[in-house]
Structure formats: structure tokens, C-alpha cells
Short mmCIF file of N, CA, C and O in Angstrom, two decimals:
data_model
loop_
_atom_site.label_atom_id
_atom_site.label_comp_id
_atom_site.label_asym_id
_atom_site.label_seq_id
_atom_site.Cartn_x
_atom_site.Cartn_y
_atom_site.Cartn_z
N PHE A 626 -12.25 4.31 0.30
CA PHE A 626 -11.04 3.46 0.31
C PHE A 626 -11.35 2.11 0.90
O PHE A 626 -11.06 1.08 0.29
N GLU A 627 -11.92 2.09 2.09
CA GLU A 627 -12.17 0.85 2.76
C GLU A 627 -13.11 -0.04 1.93
O GLU A 627 -12.94 -1.23 1.81
N THR A 628 -14.16 0.56 1.37
CA THR A 628 -15.09 -0.20 0.55
C THR A 628 -14.43 -0.77 -0.70
O THR A 628 -14.63 -1.91 -1.06
N PHE A 629 -13.63 0.05 -1.34
CA PHE A 629 -12.90 -0.40 -2.52
C PHE A 629 -12.05 -1.63 -2.22
O PHE A 629 -12.08 -2.65 -2.88
N VAL A 630 -11.25 -1.56 -1.15
CA VAL A 630 -10.39 -2.64 -0.80
C VAL A 630 -11.16 -3.87 -0.37
O VAL A 630 -10.83 -5.00 -0.75
N GLU A 631 -12.26 -3.66 0.38
CA GLU A 631 -13.11 -4.73 0.84
C GLU A 631 -13.66 -5.51 -0.37
O GLU A 631 -13.57 -6.73 -0.45
N LYS A 632 -14.19 -4.76 -1.32
CA LYS A 632 -14.81 -5.38 -2.52
C LYS A 632 -13.77 -6.09 -3.36
O LYS A 632 -13.98 -7.16 -3.89
N LEU A 633 -12.62 -5.44 -3.51
CA LEU A 633 -11.52 -5.96 -4.34
C LEU A 633 -11.02 -7.31 -3.78
O LEU A 633 -10.90 -8.30 -4.49
N THR A 634 -10.85 -7.36 -2.48
CA THR A 634 -10.25 -8.57 -1.86
C THR A 634 -11.31 -9.62 -1.64
O THR A 634 -11.04 -10.83 -1.81
N ALA A 635 -12.53 -9.25 -1.26
CA ALA A 635 -13.63 -10.20 -1.01
C ALA A 635 -14.03 -10.91 -2.32
O ALA A 635 -14.43 -12.05 -2.28
N GLY A 636 -13.95 -10.18 -3.41
CA GLY A 636 -14.39 -10.75 -4.70
C GLY A 636 -13.30 -11.36 -5.52
O GLY A 636 -13.48 -11.64 -6.71
N GLN A 637 -12.18 -11.61 -4.92
CA GLN A 637 -11.01 -12.14 -5.66
C GLN A 637 -11.34 -13.46 -6.28
O GLN A 637 -11.83 -14.39 -5.62
N LYS A 638 -11.08 -13.57 -7.59
CA LYS A 638 -11.31 -14.80 -8.33
C LYS A 638 -10.03 -15.59 -8.58
O LYS A 638 -10.02 -16.84 -8.53
N ASN A 639 -8.94 -14.92 -8.84
CA ASN A 639 -7.65 -15.55 -9.17
C ASN A 639 -6.77 -15.60 -7.91
O ASN A 639 -6.28 -14.62 -7.41
N LYS A 640 -6.67 -16.79 -7.35
CA LYS A 640 -5.92 -16.95 -6.10
C LYS A 640 -4.39 -16.90 -6.31
O LYS A 640 -3.62 -16.93 -5.36
N GLN A 641 -3.94 -16.75 -7.59
CA GLN A 641 -2.51 -16.51 -7.81
C GLN A 641 -2.12 -15.10 -7.58
O GLN A 641 -0.91 -14.80 -7.51
N ILE A 642 -3.10 -14.23 -7.44
CA ILE A 642 -2.85 -12.81 -7.16
C ILE A 642 -2.76 -12.65 -5.63
O ILE A 642 -3.66 -13.12 -4.93
N LYS A 643 -1.77 -12.00 -5.14
CA LYS A 643 -1.64 -11.69 -3.67
C LYS A 643 -1.74 -10.16 -3.49
O LYS A 643 -0.96 -9.43 -4.06
N TYR A 644 -2.74 -9.77 -2.71
CA TYR A 644 -2.90 -8.33 -2.38
C TYR A 644 -2.10 -7.98 -1.11
O TYR A 644 -2.14 -8.76 -0.18
N HIS A 645 -1.49 -6.86 -1.16
CA HIS A 645 -0.83 -6.27 0.00
C HIS A 645 -1.40 -4.90 0.17
O HIS A 645 -1.37 -4.08 -0.76
N VAL A 646 -1.91 -4.64 1.35
CA VAL A 646 -2.70 -3.39 1.57
C VAL A 646 -2.07 -2.67 2.78
O VAL A 646 -1.91 -3.24 3.85
N ALA A 647 -1.78 -1.38 2.57
CA ALA A 647 -1.24 -0.57 3.65
C ALA A 647 -2.38 -0.05 4.46
O ALA A 647 -3.45 0.30 4.00
N SER A 648 -2.18 0.05 5.78
CA SER A 648 -3.19 0.56 6.70
C SER A 648 -2.46 1.50 7.68
O SER A 648 -1.42 1.15 8.21
N ARG A 649 -3.12 2.65 7.87
CA ARG A 649 -2.48 3.61 8.78
C ARG A 649 -2.72 3.20 10.20
O ARG A 649 -3.83 2.96 10.64
N SER A 650 -1.61 3.16 10.97
CA SER A 650 -1.66 2.84 12.40
C SER A 650 -1.98 4.07 13.14
O SER A 650 -1.57 5.18 12.83
N ASP A 651 -2.70 3.90 14.28
CA ASP A 651 -3.00 5.08 15.14
C ASP A 651 -1.92 5.18 16.24
O ASP A 651 -2.10 5.95 17.17
N ASN A 652 -0.85 4.41 16.12
CA ASN A 652 0.28 4.48 17.04
C ASN A 652 -0.11 4.06 18.49
O ASN A 652 0.64 4.36 19.46
N SER A 653 -1.22 3.38 18.65
CA SER A 653 -1.61 2.92 19.98
C SER A 653 -0.95 1.59 20.31
O SER A 653 -0.40 0.91 19.43
N GLU A 654 -1.05 1.16 21.53
CA GLU A 654 -0.50 -0.08 21.94
C GLU A 654 -1.18 -1.26 21.27
O GLU A 654 -0.56 -2.19 20.84
N GLU A 655 -2.52 -1.15 21.07
CA GLU A 655 -3.25 -2.16 20.43
C GLU A 655 -2.81 -2.30 18.95
O GLU A 655 -2.70 -3.42 18.43
N ALA A 656 -2.63 -1.15 18.31
CA ALA A 656 -2.17 -1.18 16.92
C ALA A 656 -0.81 -1.83 16.79
O ALA A 656 -0.53 -2.48 15.84
N ALA A 657 0.02 -1.60 17.76
CA ALA A 657 1.39 -2.18 17.74
C ALA A 657 1.32 -3.71 17.69
O ALA A 657 2.21 -4.33 17.14
N LYS A 658 0.28 -4.30 18.29
CA LYS A 658 0.14 -5.74 18.30
C LYS A 658 -0.27 -6.28 16.94
O LYS A 658 -0.08 -7.46 16.61
N GLN A 659 -0.88 -5.43 16.14
CA GLN A 659 -1.37 -5.87 14.83
C GLN A 659 -0.66 -5.20 13.67
O GLN A 659 -1.24 -4.65 12.76
N ARG A 660 0.67 -5.26 13.69
CA ARG A 660 1.49 -4.65 12.63
C ARG A 660 1.16 -5.26 11.25
O ARG A 660 1.22 -4.60 10.26
N ARG A 661 0.84 -6.53 11.28
CA ARG A 661 0.55 -7.25 10.05
C ARG A 661 -0.50 -8.29 10.32
O ARG A 661 -0.40 -9.03 11.30
N PHE A 662 -1.48 -8.35 9.48
CA PHE A 662 -2.53 -9.35 9.64
C PHE A 662 -3.16 -9.65 8.27
O PHE A 662 -2.82 -8.96 7.27
N GLU A 663 -3.99 -10.64 8.22
CA GLU A 663 -4.63 -10.98 6.94
C GLU A 663 -6.11 -10.64 7.00
O GLU A 663 -6.79 -10.86 8.03
N HIS A 664 -6.63 -10.14 5.89
CA HIS A 664 -8.06 -9.84 5.78
C HIS A 664 -8.52 -10.20 4.35
O HIS A 664 -7.93 -9.75 3.39
N ASN A 665 -9.50 -11.06 4.23
CA ASN A 665 -10.00 -11.47 2.91
C ASN A 665 -8.84 -12.07 2.08
O ASN A 665 -8.83 -11.91 0.88
N GLY A 666 -7.84 -12.68 2.73
CA GLY A 666 -6.72 -13.24 2.01
C GLY A 666 -5.66 -12.23 1.64
O GLY A 666 -4.60 -12.60 1.14
N ALA A 667 -5.86 -10.98 1.98
CA ALA A 667 -4.86 -9.91 1.70
C ALA A 667 -3.98 -9.71 2.87
O ALA A 667 -4.40 -9.80 4.04
N ASP A 668 -2.72 -9.47 2.57
CA ASP A 668 -1.71 -9.14 3.59
C ASP A 668 -1.88 -7.61 3.93
O ASP A 668 -1.65 -6.81 3.05
N VAL A 669 -2.28 -7.29 5.15
CA VAL A 669 -2.45 -5.90 5.54
C VAL A 669 -1.32 -5.55 6.47
O VAL A 669 -1.04 -6.23 7.50
N PHE A 670 -0.60 -4.50 6.14
CA PHE A 670 0.54 -4.06 6.94
C PHE A 670 0.32 -2.61 7.41
O PHE A 670 -0.21 -1.80 6.69
N SER A 671 0.70 -2.35 8.68
CA SER A 671 0.45 -1.09 9.34
C SER A 671 1.57 -0.15 9.08
O SER A 671 2.75 -0.57 9.13
N ILE A 672 1.25 1.09 8.91
CA ILE A 672 2.26 2.18 8.75
C ILE A 672 2.06 3.18 9.89
O ILE A 672 0.97 3.75 10.05
N ASP A 673 3.11 3.39 10.64
CA ASP A 673 3.07 4.42 11.68
C ASP A 673 3.42 5.77 11.11
O ASP A 673 4.36 5.84 10.28
N VAL A 674 2.69 6.76 11.47
CA VAL A 674 2.90 8.12 10.91
C VAL A 674 3.01 9.07 12.13
O VAL A 674 2.14 9.08 13.02
N PRO A 675 4.04 9.92 12.13
CA PRO A 675 4.13 10.89 13.20
C PRO A 675 3.01 11.90 13.15
O PRO A 675 2.44 12.18 12.11
N ASN A 676 2.67 12.44 14.34
CA ASN A 676 1.62 13.45 14.40
C ASN A 676 2.20 14.81 13.96
O ASN A 676 2.71 15.64 14.73
N ILE A 677 2.15 15.04 12.63
CA ILE A 677 2.69 16.28 12.02
C ILE A 677 1.63 17.06 11.29
O ILE A 677 1.91 17.69 10.26
N GLY A 678 0.44 17.00 11.78
CA GLY A 678 -0.65 17.77 11.17
C GLY A 678 -1.07 17.22 9.84
O GLY A 678 -1.07 16.06 9.59
N SER A 679 -1.39 18.17 8.95
CA SER A 679 -1.90 17.72 7.62
C SER A 679 -0.86 17.01 6.80
O SER A 679 -1.19 16.35 5.84
N ALA A 680 0.39 17.15 7.13
CA ALA A 680 1.44 16.47 6.37
C ALA A 680 1.47 14.92 6.66
O ALA A 680 2.18 14.19 6.02
N GLN A 681 0.61 14.50 7.61
CA GLN A 681 0.50 13.11 7.94
C GLN A 681 0.14 12.28 6.67
O GLN A 681 0.65 11.17 6.46
N ALA A 682 -0.73 12.82 5.86
CA ALA A 682 -1.24 12.10 4.69
C ALA A 682 -0.10 11.84 3.73
O ALA A 682 0.04 10.76 3.13
N ILE A 683 0.79 12.85 3.55
CA ILE A 683 1.92 12.68 2.65
C ILE A 683 2.90 11.70 3.24
O ILE A 683 3.42 10.81 2.52
N ALA A 684 3.18 11.79 4.54
CA ALA A 684 4.13 10.88 5.16
C ALA A 684 3.60 9.46 5.10
O ALA A 684 4.37 8.51 4.83
N TYR A 685 2.31 9.27 5.29
CA TYR A 685 1.71 7.92 5.20
C TYR A 685 1.91 7.34 3.80
O TYR A 685 2.34 6.20 3.67
N ASP A 686 1.52 8.08 2.81
CA ASP A 686 1.66 7.58 1.40
C ASP A 686 3.08 7.22 1.09
O ASP A 686 3.37 6.19 0.49
N TYR A 687 3.96 8.10 1.48
CA TYR A 687 5.43 7.86 1.20
C TYR A 687 5.90 6.59 1.84
O TYR A 687 6.50 5.71 1.20
N LYS A 688 5.60 6.47 3.16
CA LYS A 688 6.08 5.29 3.94
C LYS A 688 5.38 3.99 3.45
O LYS A 688 6.03 2.97 3.39
N ALA A 689 4.08 4.10 3.10
CA ALA A 689 3.33 2.90 2.65
C ALA A 689 3.93 2.44 1.34
O ALA A 689 4.09 1.18 1.19
N LEU A 690 4.19 3.28 0.45
CA LEU A 690 4.68 2.91 -0.85
C LEU A 690 6.15 2.32 -0.75
O LEU A 690 6.49 1.34 -1.39
N LYS A 691 6.90 2.95 0.08
CA LYS A 691 8.27 2.48 0.34
C LYS A 691 8.20 1.03 0.91
O LYS A 691 8.95 0.17 0.47
N LYS A 692 7.33 0.80 1.87
CA LYS A 692 7.18 -0.51 2.46
C LYS A 692 6.64 -1.55 1.43
O LYS A 692 7.10 -2.70 1.36
N ALA A 693 5.70 -1.15 0.60
CA ALA A 693 5.15 -2.03 -0.39
C ALA A 693 6.24 -2.45 -1.40
O ALA A 693 6.27 -3.61 -1.84
N ILE A 694 7.11 -1.55 -1.74
CA ILE A 694 8.23 -1.90 -2.63
C ILE A 694 9.15 -2.90 -1.94
O ILE A 694 9.60 -3.85 -2.59
N GLU A 695 9.47 -2.67 -0.66
CA GLU A 695 10.26 -3.61 0.11
C GLU A 695 9.67 -5.01 0.12
O GLU A 695 10.36 -6.02 -0.13
N ILE A 696 8.35 -5.06 0.36
CA ILE A 696 7.63 -6.37 0.40
C ILE A 696 7.76 -7.05 -0.98
O ILE A 696 8.00 -8.25 -1.07
N SER A 697 7.57 -6.31 -2.05
CA SER A 697 7.63 -6.87 -3.40
C SER A 697 9.01 -7.41 -3.68
O SER A 697 9.16 -8.50 -4.27
N LYS A 698 10.06 -6.71 -3.23
CA LYS A 698 11.42 -7.16 -3.42
C LYS A 698 11.65 -8.43 -2.66
O LYS A 698 12.25 -9.43 -3.15
N GLN A 699 11.23 -8.47 -1.37
CA GLN A 699 11.42 -9.66 -0.54
C GLN A 699 10.71 -10.84 -1.11
O GLN A 699 11.24 -11.98 -1.10
N ASN A 700 9.54 -10.65 -1.67
CA ASN A 700 8.74 -11.76 -2.24
C ASN A 700 9.20 -12.13 -3.67
O ASN A 700 8.74 -13.11 -4.20
N GLN A 701 10.08 -11.32 -4.19
CA GLN A 701 10.55 -11.51 -5.57
C GLN A 701 9.34 -11.58 -6.53
O GLN A 701 9.27 -12.46 -7.43
N ASP A 702 8.41 -10.67 -6.37
CA ASP A 702 7.22 -10.64 -7.15
C ASP A 702 7.57 -10.39 -8.63
O ASP A 702 8.45 -9.57 -8.93
N ARG A 703 6.87 -11.06 -9.50
CA ARG A 703 7.02 -10.82 -10.92
C ARG A 703 5.87 -9.92 -11.38
O ARG A 703 4.70 -10.25 -11.11
N HIS A 704 6.18 -8.87 -12.04
CA HIS A 704 5.25 -7.93 -12.59
C HIS A 704 4.23 -7.41 -11.50
O HIS A 704 3.04 -7.49 -11.66
N PRO A 705 4.79 -6.85 -10.42
CA PRO A 705 3.88 -6.32 -9.39
C PRO A 705 3.15 -5.06 -9.85
O PRO A 705 3.64 -4.34 -10.74
N ILE A 706 1.99 -4.88 -9.32
CA ILE A 706 1.17 -3.71 -9.66
C ILE A 706 0.98 -2.92 -8.38
O ILE A 706 0.53 -3.45 -7.36
N PHE A 707 1.30 -1.65 -8.43
CA PHE A 707 1.14 -0.72 -7.30
C PHE A 707 0.01 0.25 -7.66
O PHE A 707 0.17 0.94 -8.68
N TYR A 708 -0.97 0.32 -6.85
CA TYR A 708 -2.11 1.21 -7.11
C TYR A 708 -2.29 2.11 -5.90
O TYR A 708 -2.59 1.65 -4.79
N VAL A 709 -2.21 3.42 -6.13
CA VAL A 709 -2.33 4.37 -5.01
C VAL A 709 -3.60 5.14 -5.21
O VAL A 709 -3.90 5.75 -6.22
N LEU A 710 -4.47 5.07 -4.16
CA LEU A 710 -5.72 5.78 -4.11
C LEU A 710 -5.46 7.16 -3.49
O LEU A 710 -5.06 7.25 -2.36
N ALA A 711 -5.66 8.18 -4.22
CA ALA A 711 -5.38 9.60 -3.87
C ALA A 711 -3.90 9.88 -4.09
O ALA A 711 -3.07 9.12 -3.69
N ASN A 712 -3.65 10.92 -4.80
CA ASN A 712 -2.28 11.27 -5.13
C ASN A 712 -1.82 12.38 -4.20
O ASN A 712 -1.94 13.56 -4.57
N ARG A 713 -1.26 12.00 -3.11
CA ARG A 713 -0.72 12.97 -2.18
C ARG A 713 0.82 12.96 -2.17
O ARG A 713 1.44 13.68 -1.41
N ILE A 714 1.35 12.19 -3.05
CA ILE A 714 2.83 12.09 -3.13
C ILE A 714 3.39 12.68 -4.42
O ILE A 714 4.45 12.32 -4.84
N GLY A 715 2.65 13.60 -4.96
CA GLY A 715 3.00 14.21 -6.30
C GLY A 715 4.48 14.43 -6.53
O GLY A 715 5.05 13.85 -7.48
N PRO A 716 5.19 15.12 -5.66
CA PRO A 716 6.60 15.40 -5.88
C PRO A 716 7.49 14.12 -5.84
O PRO A 716 8.58 14.14 -6.38
N PHE A 717 6.98 13.07 -5.23
CA PHE A 717 7.79 11.85 -5.12
C PHE A 717 7.32 10.77 -6.09
O PHE A 717 7.93 9.70 -6.15
N ALA A 718 6.27 11.03 -6.88
CA ALA A 718 5.75 10.01 -7.76
C ALA A 718 6.78 9.46 -8.75
O ALA A 718 6.89 8.22 -8.91
N SER A 719 7.56 10.31 -9.34
CA SER A 719 8.51 9.81 -10.32
C SER A 719 9.64 9.00 -9.65
O SER A 719 10.11 8.03 -10.21
N HIS A 720 9.98 9.33 -8.41
CA HIS A 720 10.94 8.58 -7.66
C HIS A 720 10.48 7.15 -7.50
O HIS A 720 11.22 6.17 -7.75
N PHE A 721 9.20 6.99 -7.05
CA PHE A 721 8.67 5.67 -6.83
C PHE A 721 8.42 4.93 -8.13
O PHE A 721 8.58 3.74 -8.22
N ALA A 722 8.03 5.64 -9.14
CA ALA A 722 7.79 5.05 -10.47
C ALA A 722 9.05 4.38 -10.98
O ALA A 722 9.04 3.25 -11.51
N LYS A 723 10.20 5.03 -10.83
CA LYS A 723 11.48 4.46 -11.24
C LYS A 723 11.79 3.17 -10.51
O LYS A 723 12.19 2.20 -11.08
N LYS A 724 11.58 3.18 -9.19
CA LYS A 724 11.83 1.99 -8.39
C LYS A 724 10.92 0.84 -8.78
O LYS A 724 11.32 -0.29 -8.87
N ILE A 725 9.64 1.16 -9.00
CA ILE A 725 8.67 0.14 -9.38
C ILE A 725 8.98 -0.43 -10.73
O ILE A 725 8.92 -1.66 -10.96
N HIS A 726 9.25 0.46 -11.68
CA HIS A 726 9.60 -0.03 -13.05
C HIS A 726 10.88 -0.88 -13.06
O HIS A 726 10.96 -1.84 -13.86
N ALA A 727 11.81 -0.59 -12.14
CA ALA A 727 13.01 -1.37 -12.05
C ALA A 727 12.72 -2.78 -11.59
O ALA A 727 13.47 -3.72 -11.91
N LEU A 728 11.62 -2.95 -10.87
CA LEU A 728 11.12 -4.30 -10.45
C LEU A 728 10.35 -5.02 -11.55
O LEU A 728 9.97 -6.15 -11.36
N GLY A 729 10.11 -4.33 -12.64
CA GLY A 729 9.31 -4.89 -13.69
C GLY A 729 7.80 -4.66 -13.44
O GLY A 729 6.96 -5.35 -14.00
N GLY A 730 7.55 -3.70 -12.55
CA GLY A 730 6.16 -3.48 -12.12
C GLY A 730 5.48 -2.30 -12.83
O GLY A 730 6.10 -1.53 -13.56
N ASP A 731 4.18 -2.16 -12.55
CA ASP A 731 3.37 -1.08 -13.04
C ASP A 731 2.94 -0.22 -11.88
O ASP A 731 2.69 -0.74 -10.77
N PHE A 732 2.81 1.09 -12.12
CA PHE A 732 2.46 2.04 -11.07
C PHE A 732 1.27 2.86 -11.50
O PHE A 732 1.34 3.52 -12.52
N TYR A 733 0.17 2.83 -10.74
CA TYR A 733 -1.01 3.52 -11.04
C TYR A 733 -1.37 4.45 -9.89
O TYR A 733 -1.33 4.03 -8.74
N LEU A 734 -1.75 5.64 -10.25
CA LEU A 734 -2.20 6.63 -9.25
C LEU A 734 -3.63 7.10 -9.60
O LEU A 734 -3.91 7.37 -10.74
N ASN A 735 -4.48 7.13 -8.56
CA ASN A 735 -5.80 7.70 -8.73
C ASN A 735 -5.65 9.17 -8.25
O ASN A 735 -5.65 9.37 -7.06
N PRO A 736 -5.53 10.08 -9.15
CA PRO A 736 -5.22 11.48 -8.73
C PRO A 736 -6.40 12.23 -8.09
O PRO A 736 -6.20 13.26 -7.46
N ASP A 737 -7.59 11.70 -8.22
CA ASP A 737 -8.79 12.44 -7.76
C ASP A 737 -9.18 12.13 -6.35
O ASP A 737 -9.97 12.83 -5.74
N GLY A 738 -8.68 11.08 -5.78
CA GLY A 738 -9.06 10.74 -4.41
C GLY A 738 -9.43 9.31 -4.23
O GLY A 738 -8.99 8.46 -4.96
N HIS A 739 -10.29 9.10 -3.31
CA HIS A 739 -10.58 7.71 -2.87
C HIS A 739 -11.77 7.10 -3.62
O HIS A 739 -12.12 6.01 -3.40
N GLU A 740 -12.45 7.90 -4.47
CA GLU A 740 -13.58 7.33 -5.14
C GLU A 740 -13.17 6.31 -6.13
O GLU A 740 -13.74 5.39 -6.42
#
């Protein structure tokens, strides 16, 4: 995941494209200071996830996608593209697809994982 995002943002050719990347927060005090920052020109936003065991991955994906949709609405993005690496939100995918399509956006899931 990290390598994919690093290469995608570092190699950006079209400056009209704005990347927004979710990052899982470790809920520490230091993380709280960096809720939002820029890396390689991409807007990186932190997502806090409660310590709920293996369900953390699902909670993270759900909250990250919800926040990404909010950001897209706030920015009034035209034709936003949402790309999820690893499909851990299976039961919620159609819910998010409807919201994204209502924005005029496209929704892509990589169902196999982070590769």
C-alpha cells in the first residue's frame, strides 16, 4: 500500500489531479497533531479507529471512505475517482457506490489486497 501510494503521488504528471489519501491513526498524542498533512502534493488525512480487534480493518475502511466522500463534496470535485486497496467493506460497498455515483464519481475496489 505505502509503495503504491508513494509511486502514484511522487510520479504525478498532471497537476490538475488532486490526491486524497487516508492514513490510519494510531490514536497517539503525536498522531493527533498530524490529522492532516501533505505528502508528495497529496492531501493525507488521518482516520482514528477504535481498538476492536480484527474488526479495526473494516472500521478503518468504512470511516476512510466516508471521510473521502465528505472531502469530495466539500471540494465540489467533478468526476472524483475513489480507489480502495483491499476489499474489507464488502457488505457496505454498494452503499458507498451509490453515494459516489451520486457525486458523478467512479468507485474501484481492489478485491485481492494491497498488491
